[in-house]
XYZ file of C-alpha atoms in Angstrom:
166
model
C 84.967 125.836 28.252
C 85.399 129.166 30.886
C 83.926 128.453 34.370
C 81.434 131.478 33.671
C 79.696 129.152 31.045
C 79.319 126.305 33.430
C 75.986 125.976 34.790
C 76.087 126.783 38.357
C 73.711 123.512 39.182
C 77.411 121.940 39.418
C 76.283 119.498 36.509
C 79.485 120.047 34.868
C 77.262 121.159 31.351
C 76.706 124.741 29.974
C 74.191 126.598 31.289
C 73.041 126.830 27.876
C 72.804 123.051 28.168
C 71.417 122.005 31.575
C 69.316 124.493 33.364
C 68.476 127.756 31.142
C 66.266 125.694 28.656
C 64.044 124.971 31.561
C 64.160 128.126 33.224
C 63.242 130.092 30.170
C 60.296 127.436 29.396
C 61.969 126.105 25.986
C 61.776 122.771 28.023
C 60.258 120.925 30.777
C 62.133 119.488 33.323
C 62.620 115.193 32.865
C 63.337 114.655 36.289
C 62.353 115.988 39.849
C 66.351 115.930 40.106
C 66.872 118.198 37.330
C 63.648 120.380 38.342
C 65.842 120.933 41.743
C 68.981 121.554 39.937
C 66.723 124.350 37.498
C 65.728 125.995 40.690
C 68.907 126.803 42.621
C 70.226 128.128 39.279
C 67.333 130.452 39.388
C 68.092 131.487 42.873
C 71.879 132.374 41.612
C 70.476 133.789 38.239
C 67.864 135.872 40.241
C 64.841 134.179 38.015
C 62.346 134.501 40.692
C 59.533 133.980 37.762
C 60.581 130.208 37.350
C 61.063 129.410 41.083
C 57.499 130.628 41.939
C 55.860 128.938 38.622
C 57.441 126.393 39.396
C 55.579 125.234 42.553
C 52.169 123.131 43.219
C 49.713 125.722 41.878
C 47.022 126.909 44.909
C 47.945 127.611 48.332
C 51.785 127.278 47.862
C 51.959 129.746 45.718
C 49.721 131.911 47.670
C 52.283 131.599 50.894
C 55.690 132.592 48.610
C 56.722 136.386 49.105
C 58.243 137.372 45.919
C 60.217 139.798 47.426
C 61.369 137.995 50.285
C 62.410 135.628 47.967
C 64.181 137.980 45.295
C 65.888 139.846 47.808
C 67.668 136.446 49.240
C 68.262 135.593 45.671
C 70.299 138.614 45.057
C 71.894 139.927 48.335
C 73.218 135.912 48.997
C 76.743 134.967 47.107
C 75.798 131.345 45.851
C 78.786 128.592 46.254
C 77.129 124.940 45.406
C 74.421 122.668 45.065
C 75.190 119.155 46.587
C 72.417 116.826 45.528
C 72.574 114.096 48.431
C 70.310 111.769 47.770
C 67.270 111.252 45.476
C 63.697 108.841 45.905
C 61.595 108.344 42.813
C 61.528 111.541 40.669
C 62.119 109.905 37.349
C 61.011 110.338 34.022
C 58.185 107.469 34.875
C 57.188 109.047 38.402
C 54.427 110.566 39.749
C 56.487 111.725 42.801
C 59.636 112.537 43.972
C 62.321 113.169 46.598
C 65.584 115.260 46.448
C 67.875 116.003 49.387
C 70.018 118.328 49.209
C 72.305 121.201 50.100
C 72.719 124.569 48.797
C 75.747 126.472 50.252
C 75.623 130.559 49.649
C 76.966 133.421 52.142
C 74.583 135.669 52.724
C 74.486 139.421 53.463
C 76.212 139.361 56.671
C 78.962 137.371 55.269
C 77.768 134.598 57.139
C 78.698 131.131 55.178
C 75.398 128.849 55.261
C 74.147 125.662 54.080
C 70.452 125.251 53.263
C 69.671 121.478 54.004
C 66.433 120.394 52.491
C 64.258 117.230 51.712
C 62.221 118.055 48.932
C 59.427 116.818 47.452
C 57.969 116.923 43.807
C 55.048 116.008 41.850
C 54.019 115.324 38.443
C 51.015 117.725 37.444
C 49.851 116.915 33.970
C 53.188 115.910 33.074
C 54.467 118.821 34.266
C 56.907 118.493 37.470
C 56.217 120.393 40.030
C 58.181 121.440 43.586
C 55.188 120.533 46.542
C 56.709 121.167 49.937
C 60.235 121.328 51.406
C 61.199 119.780 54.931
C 64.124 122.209 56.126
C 66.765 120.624 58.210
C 68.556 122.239 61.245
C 72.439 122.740 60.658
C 74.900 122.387 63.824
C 76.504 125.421 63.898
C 80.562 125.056 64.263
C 82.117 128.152 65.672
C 85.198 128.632 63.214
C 88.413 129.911 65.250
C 88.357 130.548 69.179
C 85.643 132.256 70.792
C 86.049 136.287 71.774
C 86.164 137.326 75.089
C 84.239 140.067 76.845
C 87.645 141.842 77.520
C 89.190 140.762 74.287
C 89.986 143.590 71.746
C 87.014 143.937 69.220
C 87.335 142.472 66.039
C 85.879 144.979 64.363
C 89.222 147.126 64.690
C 87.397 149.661 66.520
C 90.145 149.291 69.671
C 87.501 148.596 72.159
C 86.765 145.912 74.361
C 84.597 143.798 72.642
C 81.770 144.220 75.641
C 81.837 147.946 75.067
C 81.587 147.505 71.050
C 80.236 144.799 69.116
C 79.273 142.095 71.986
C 76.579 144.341 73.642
């Protein structure tokens, strides 16, 4: 099986398999887990249909801008999902709980990790994503820091104060 088939949940299935049954409404998701899993692949597969019908109904899907929303979707390069933990969410539940993290760079080729609790309920069978509690990332400079007199990285030549660091 090519990579390129591989569902980019990081479930180790086919897309065909795991996530694009659920995201084109052929099925529902079992699991709050695999509702989570459904909706990163829609952030990577720029289904911004599925990610806002798949919310509570009422005022959550009143505060989503679709365009907002879209336009992360497609100008961020998506690298993982890392499920960390999950509370409740079975097939039995009512509720549920998935942590996670979703790693993408985005358009300033900045690498980021999107650390979220969140929550799901079961609406007529039907699970749903509620409310997300975001968590703050510590942010770990990667190499040494650039000096005010230190050339530019940008390769202009300049000092870095007189380019890029004013």
């Amino acid at each position: 099986m090519a990579d390129k088939d591989l569902c980019p949940c990081g479930s180790g299935k086919t897309y065909a398999e795991c996530c694009e049954p659920i995201i084109k409404g052929s099925k529902d998701a079992p699991t709050a887990e695999s509702l989570m899993r459904a909706r990163y692949t829609s952030y990577v597969k720029h289904e911004i249909d599925f990610i806002i019908n798949s919310c509570e109904e009422g005022e959550k899907i009143a505060e989503i801008d679709r365009k907002a929303t879209e336009q992360w979707s497609k100008e961020s390069t998506w690298h993982g999902l890392k499920i960390l933990n999950t509370q409740k969410g079975q097939e039995a539940d009512d509720e549920g709980l998935v942590e996670f993290e979703a790693s993408y760079t985005d358009k300033n080729h900045l690498n980021e990790i999107h650390h979220e609790n969140a929550y799901f309920k079961k609406v007529n069978g039907k699970w749903l994503y509620e409310v997300g509690d975001v968590k703050p990332m510590t942010v770990v400079r990667e190499g040494k820091k650039i000096g005010r007199n230190d050339p530019c990285p940008c390769g202009s030549g300049k000092k870095y104060k007189k380019c890029c660091g004013r």
